[in-house]
mmCIF file of C-alpha atoms in Angstrom:
data_model
loop_
_atom_site.group_PDB
_atom_site.id
_atom_site.type_symbol
_atom_site.label_atom_id
_atom_site.label_comp_id
_atom_site.label_asym_id
_atom_site.label_seq_id
_atom_site.Cartn_x
_atom_site.Cartn_y
_atom_site.Cartn_z
ATOM 1 C CA UNK A 1 -4.903 -130.698 123.372
ATOM 2 C CA UNK A 2 -8.304 -132.012 122.267
ATOM 3 C CA UNK A 3 -7.359 -135.495 123.533
ATOM 4 C CA UNK A 4 -6.368 -134.096 126.929
ATOM 5 C CA UNK A 5 -9.658 -132.195 127.163
ATOM 6 C CA UNK A 6 -11.628 -135.316 126.271
ATOM 7 C CA UNK A 7 -9.850 -137.301 128.974
ATOM 8 C CA UNK A 8 -10.571 -134.639 131.574
ATOM 9 C CA UNK A 9 -14.276 -134.505 130.725
ATOM 10 C CA UNK A 10 -14.486 -138.312 130.700
ATOM 11 C CA UNK A 11 -12.767 -138.446 134.094
ATOM 12 C CA UNK A 12 -15.211 -135.916 135.577
ATOM 13 C CA UNK A 13 -18.242 -137.773 134.221
ATOM 14 C CA UNK A 14 -17.020 -141.164 135.450
ATOM 15 C CA UNK A 15 -17.326 -139.882 139.009
ATOM 16 C CA UNK A 16 -21.064 -139.257 138.748
ATOM 17 C CA UNK A 17 -23.595 -141.546 140.423
ATOM 18 C CA UNK A 18 -25.832 -143.661 138.193
ATOM 19 C CA UNK A 19 -29.217 -145.400 138.460
ATOM 20 C CA UNK A 20 -29.691 -147.513 141.580
ATOM 21 C CA UNK A 21 -32.946 -149.109 140.425
ATOM 22 C CA UNK A 22 -33.326 -148.566 136.646
ATOM 23 C CA UNK A 23 -36.804 -148.834 135.154
ATOM 24 C CA UNK A 24 -36.926 -150.983 132.015
ATOM 25 C CA UNK A 25 -40.242 -149.373 130.999
ATOM 26 C CA UNK A 26 -38.403 -146.056 130.654
ATOM 27 C CA UNK A 27 -35.432 -147.715 128.915
ATOM 28 C CA UNK A 28 -33.090 -146.334 131.543
ATOM 29 C CA UNK A 29 -29.423 -146.872 130.730
ATOM 30 C CA UNK A 30 -26.556 -144.717 131.930
ATOM 31 C CA UNK A 31 -24.729 -143.022 129.066
ATOM 32 C CA UNK A 32 -21.091 -144.239 129.256
ATOM 33 C CA UNK A 33 -18.703 -141.476 130.292
ATOM 34 C CA UNK A 34 -16.375 -141.987 127.311
ATOM 35 C CA UNK A 35 -19.268 -141.876 124.850
ATOM 36 C CA UNK A 36 -20.777 -138.796 126.527
ATOM 37 C CA UNK A 37 -17.424 -136.979 126.420
ATOM 38 C CA UNK A 38 -16.893 -137.774 122.736
ATOM 39 C CA UNK A 39 -20.333 -136.670 121.567
ATOM 40 C CA UNK A 40 -20.245 -133.490 123.661
ATOM 41 C CA UNK A 41 -16.795 -132.660 122.298
ATOM 42 C CA UNK A 42 -18.157 -133.066 118.761
ATOM 43 C CA UNK A 43 -21.135 -130.816 119.502
ATOM 44 C CA UNK A 44 -18.893 -128.217 121.104
ATOM 45 C CA UNK A 45 -16.562 -127.924 118.114
ATOM 46 C CA UNK A 46 -19.510 -127.949 115.672
ATOM 47 C CA UNK A 47 -22.081 -125.596 117.215
ATOM 48 C CA UNK A 48 -20.455 -124.530 120.456
ATOM 49 C CA UNK A 49 -21.743 -125.286 123.942
ATOM 50 C CA UNK A 50 -19.972 -122.495 125.826
ATOM 51 C CA UNK A 51 -22.363 -119.704 126.783
ATOM 52 C CA UNK A 52 -25.430 -121.605 125.542
ATOM 53 C CA UNK A 53 -28.633 -122.609 127.306
ATOM 54 C CA UNK A 54 -29.023 -126.358 126.825
ATOM 55 C CA UNK A 55 -31.979 -128.661 127.474
ATOM 56 C CA UNK A 56 -31.475 -132.354 128.193
ATOM 57 C CA UNK A 57 -34.751 -134.246 127.691
ATOM 58 C CA UNK A 58 -34.972 -137.566 129.511
ATOM 59 C CA UNK A 59 -31.870 -136.551 131.429
ATOM 60 C CA UNK A 60 -31.807 -139.458 133.884
ATOM 61 C CA UNK A 61 -28.990 -138.906 136.372
ATOM 62 C CA UNK A 62 -27.726 -135.918 134.403
ATOM 63 C CA UNK A 63 -24.483 -137.058 132.779
ATOM 64 C CA UNK A 64 -24.958 -135.080 129.538
ATOM 65 C CA UNK A 65 -26.046 -131.974 131.428
ATOM 66 C CA UNK A 66 -23.011 -132.079 133.706
ATOM 67 C CA UNK A 67 -20.816 -132.548 130.649
ATOM 68 C CA UNK A 68 -22.326 -129.396 129.151
ATOM 69 C CA UNK A 69 -21.537 -127.504 132.349
ATOM 70 C CA UNK A 70 -17.956 -128.798 132.109
ATOM 71 C CA UNK A 71 -17.866 -127.271 128.610
ATOM 72 C CA UNK A 72 -18.988 -123.881 129.984
ATOM 73 C CA UNK A 73 -22.682 -123.898 129.079
ATOM 74 C CA UNK A 74 -24.374 -120.824 130.547
ATOM 75 C CA UNK A 75 -27.338 -122.850 131.798
ATOM 76 C CA UNK A 76 -28.539 -126.456 131.611
ATOM 77 C CA UNK A 77 -32.055 -127.742 132.278
ATOM 78 C CA UNK A 78 -32.608 -131.481 132.667
ATOM 79 C CA UNK A 79 -36.118 -132.897 132.338
ATOM 80 C CA UNK A 80 -37.157 -136.398 133.400
ATOM 81 C CA UNK A 81 -40.359 -138.149 134.440
ATOM 82 C CA UNK A 82 -38.568 -140.305 137.028
ATOM 83 C CA UNK A 83 -38.169 -138.511 140.335
ATOM 84 C CA UNK A 84 -35.792 -141.181 141.674
ATOM 85 C CA UNK A 85 -33.383 -140.562 138.772
ATOM 86 C CA UNK A 86 -33.627 -136.821 139.398
ATOM 87 C CA UNK A 87 -32.831 -137.373 143.078
ATOM 88 C CA UNK A 88 -29.545 -138.931 141.959
ATOM 89 C CA UNK A 89 -28.972 -136.052 139.535
ATOM 90 C CA UNK A 90 -29.458 -133.593 142.406
ATOM 91 C CA UNK A 91 -26.986 -135.602 144.515
ATOM 92 C CA UNK A 92 -24.508 -135.344 141.667
ATOM 93 C CA UNK A 93 -25.059 -131.587 141.528
ATOM 94 C CA UNK A 94 -24.361 -131.278 145.232
ATOM 95 C CA UNK A 95 -21.293 -133.497 144.966
ATOM 96 C CA UNK A 96 -19.733 -131.301 142.275
ATOM 97 C CA UNK A 97 -20.782 -128.079 144.004
ATOM 98 C CA UNK A 98 -23.098 -126.539 141.397
ATOM 99 C CA UNK A 99 -26.081 -124.262 141.992
ATOM 100 C CA UNK A 100 -29.430 -123.677 140.283
ATOM 101 C CA UNK A 101 -28.046 -120.797 138.232
ATOM 102 C CA UNK A 102 -25.928 -123.320 136.315
ATOM 103 C CA UNK A 103 -27.995 -126.503 136.194
ATOM 104 C CA UNK A 104 -31.384 -127.495 137.493
ATOM 105 C CA UNK A 105 -33.785 -130.371 137.006
ATOM 106 C CA UNK A 106 -37.494 -130.494 136.204
ATOM 107 C CA UNK A 107 -39.642 -133.495 137.133
ATOM 108 C CA UNK A 108 -42.103 -133.787 134.256
ATOM 109 C CA UNK A 109 -43.104 -135.941 131.316
ATOM 110 C CA UNK A 110 -41.034 -134.661 128.388
ATOM 111 C CA UNK A 111 -44.020 -134.949 126.055
ATOM 112 C CA UNK A 112 -46.038 -132.547 128.225
ATOM 113 C CA UNK A 113 -43.566 -129.680 128.517
ATOM 114 C CA UNK A 114 -44.053 -126.488 126.499
ATOM 115 C CA UNK A 115 -41.751 -123.790 125.153
ATOM 116 C CA UNK A 116 -43.317 -121.359 127.617
ATOM 117 C CA UNK A 117 -41.847 -123.461 130.452
ATOM 118 C CA UNK A 118 -38.391 -122.103 129.532
ATOM 119 C CA UNK A 119 -37.283 -118.524 129.053
ATOM 120 C CA UNK A 120 -34.901 -119.508 126.252
ATOM 121 C CA UNK A 121 -33.087 -122.542 124.874
ATOM 122 C CA UNK A 122 -30.302 -122.606 122.295
ATOM 123 C CA UNK A 123 -30.196 -126.350 121.735
ATOM 124 C CA UNK A 124 -31.340 -129.730 122.979
ATOM 125 C CA UNK A 125 -28.789 -132.473 123.650
ATOM 126 C CA UNK A 126 -30.324 -135.811 124.621
ATOM 127 C CA UNK A 127 -30.058 -139.575 124.716
ATOM 128 C CA UNK A 128 -33.763 -140.484 124.543
ATOM 129 C CA UNK A 129 -35.381 -143.934 124.800
ATOM 130 C CA UNK A 130 -34.734 -145.908 121.636
ATOM 131 C CA UNK A 131 -38.416 -146.751 121.102
ATOM 132 C CA UNK A 132 -38.772 -150.447 121.917
ATOM 133 C CA UNK A 133 -41.972 -152.458 122.070
ATOM 134 C CA UNK A 134 -42.685 -151.029 125.523
ATOM 135 C CA UNK A 135 -42.591 -147.462 124.147
ATOM 136 C CA UNK A 136 -43.130 -147.616 120.379
ATOM 137 C CA UNK A 137 -42.005 -144.476 118.519
ATOM 138 C CA UNK A 138 -41.141 -142.681 121.751
ATOM 139 C CA UNK A 139 -37.827 -141.698 120.121
ATOM 140 C CA UNK A 140 -39.770 -139.801 117.435
ATOM 141 C CA UNK A 141 -41.917 -138.108 120.079
ATOM 142 C CA UNK A 142 -38.807 -136.914 121.906
ATOM 143 C CA UNK A 143 -37.301 -135.449 118.739
ATOM 144 C CA UNK A 144 -40.547 -133.678 117.808
ATOM 145 C CA UNK A 145 -40.792 -132.177 121.283
ATOM 146 C CA UNK A 146 -37.125 -131.142 121.151
ATOM 147 C CA UNK A 147 -37.675 -129.375 117.804
ATOM 148 C CA UNK A 148 -40.597 -127.500 119.344
ATOM 149 C CA UNK A 149 -38.245 -126.189 122.027
ATOM 150 C CA UNK A 150 -35.049 -125.379 120.099
ATOM 151 C CA UNK A 151 -33.777 -124.853 116.554
ATOM 152 C CA UNK A 152 -30.874 -127.294 116.964
ATOM 153 C CA UNK A 153 -31.249 -130.795 118.393
ATOM 154 C CA UNK A 154 -28.542 -133.391 118.958
ATOM 155 C CA UNK A 155 -29.916 -136.814 119.774
ATOM 156 C CA UNK A 156 -28.623 -140.395 120.121
ATOM 157 C CA UNK A 157 -30.433 -143.169 118.222
ATOM 158 C CA UNK A 158 -29.909 -146.750 117.155
ATOM 159 C CA UNK A 159 -27.889 -146.954 113.956
ATOM 160 C CA UNK A 160 -30.535 -149.294 112.561
ATOM 161 C CA UNK A 161 -32.969 -146.339 112.408
ATOM 162 C CA UNK A 162 -30.537 -144.008 110.595
ATOM 163 C CA UNK A 163 -32.192 -143.984 107.180
ATOM 164 C CA UNK A 164 -35.683 -143.829 108.677
ATOM 165 C CA UNK A 165 -35.170 -140.255 109.904
ATOM 166 C CA UNK A 166 -35.182 -138.792 106.398
ATOM 167 C CA UNK A 167 -38.657 -140.247 105.832
ATOM 168 C CA UNK A 168 -39.827 -138.892 109.165
ATOM 169 C CA UNK A 169 -38.516 -135.418 108.261
ATOM 170 C CA UNK A 170 -40.629 -135.500 105.111
ATOM 171 C CA UNK A 171 -43.673 -136.328 107.229
ATOM 172 C CA UNK A 172 -42.920 -133.385 109.507
ATOM 173 C CA UNK A 173 -42.813 -131.134 106.461
ATOM 174 C CA UNK A 174 -46.259 -132.269 105.367
ATOM 175 C CA UNK A 175 -47.920 -132.391 108.792
ATOM 176 C CA UNK A 176 -46.173 -129.604 110.710
ATOM 177 C CA UNK A 177 -44.763 -127.363 107.996
ATOM 178 C CA UNK A 178 -41.236 -127.927 109.290
ATOM 179 C CA UNK A 179 -38.224 -127.944 107.001
ATOM 180 C CA UNK A 180 -35.753 -130.029 108.991
ATOM 181 C CA UNK A 181 -32.209 -130.867 107.990
ATOM 182 C CA UNK A 182 -31.143 -134.268 109.313
ATOM 183 C CA UNK A 183 -27.469 -135.203 109.626
ATOM 184 C CA UNK A 184 -25.672 -138.250 110.943
ATOM 185 C CA UNK A 185 -22.767 -136.758 112.885
ATOM 186 C CA UNK A 186 -21.171 -139.791 114.526
ATOM 187 C CA UNK A 187 -22.126 -143.136 112.969
ATOM 188 C CA UNK A 188 -21.982 -146.653 114.356
ATOM 189 C CA UNK A 189 -20.605 -145.812 117.779
ATOM 190 C CA UNK A 190 -20.522 -148.757 120.197
ATOM 191 C CA UNK A 191 -22.815 -148.067 123.148
ATOM 192 C CA UNK A 192 -21.997 -150.499 125.952
ATOM 193 C CA UNK A 193 -24.786 -151.398 128.361
ATOM 194 C CA UNK A 194 -23.887 -153.362 131.506
ATOM 195 C CA UNK A 195 -26.127 -156.195 132.671
ATOM 196 C CA UNK A 196 -28.962 -154.288 134.355
ATOM 197 C CA UNK A 197 -32.185 -156.190 133.740
ATOM 198 C CA UNK A 198 -33.308 -159.812 134.145
ATOM 199 C CA UNK A 199 -33.617 -160.341 130.395
ATOM 200 C CA UNK A 200 -29.950 -159.452 129.863
ATOM 201 C CA UNK A 201 -28.018 -162.683 129.280
ATOM 202 C CA UNK A 202 -24.517 -161.175 129.012
ATOM 203 C CA UNK A 203 -22.452 -159.079 131.387
ATOM 204 C CA UNK A 204 -22.360 -156.371 128.726
ATOM 205 C CA UNK A 205 -24.574 -155.595 125.753
ATOM 206 C CA UNK A 206 -23.333 -153.589 122.800
ATOM 207 C CA UNK A 207 -25.661 -151.484 120.638
ATOM 208 C CA UNK A 208 -24.541 -149.480 117.613
ATOM 209 C CA UNK A 209 -25.783 -145.891 117.882
ATOM 210 C CA UNK A 210 -25.541 -142.649 115.921
ATOM 211 C CA UNK A 211 -25.379 -139.056 117.069
ATOM 212 C CA UNK A 212 -27.942 -137.261 114.910
ATOM 213 C CA UNK A 213 -28.316 -133.521 114.355
ATOM 214 C CA UNK A 214 -31.748 -132.073 113.569
ATOM 215 C CA UNK A 215 -31.974 -128.427 112.586
ATOM 216 C CA UNK A 216 -34.787 -126.085 111.502
ATOM 217 C CA UNK A 217 -33.967 -124.448 108.171
#
């Protein structure tokens, strides 16, 4: 039954429109439908998505948010700085026949949003920028902002940074007074990126990524 459900979610997500002109400065890559379905299924059986209010920070074209709706989230809010990506997300919303009571999108810099911008949020589910030379440590900034907004955060990161997050959590404890539990939920998943930018030499690039869970204790 779980396999059938995964296939249905993957099928629904495959039909969504993706970036037409991705911005390398924002590290824009579409989350593969299969990967999105698998991580959302894991989150659903672990913490439950049904009936929850979910934030997707750096939502791009909205694939994770639409997956949450498919899993019966009560409300989903996607936030992204790129208005062209949000235009595609809105097209996707119209194509699948959803309204603003279920999912809506906010055009803003994730780093600038505040908890007061939302009436309530149960969890954040996101695939943030990985933090390359163009945006050093932006992945850490996304996680910090997410933990300001919700008690539970699920986030996708390069597997190569896995052991670094424990050190960062210790820094948060000293600087912010946060006691954060960090878990690697899905390790070493292959994230396939099609050839999108001029510097890509292959038709497909593969990056190993982890689904991490951050939780206030």
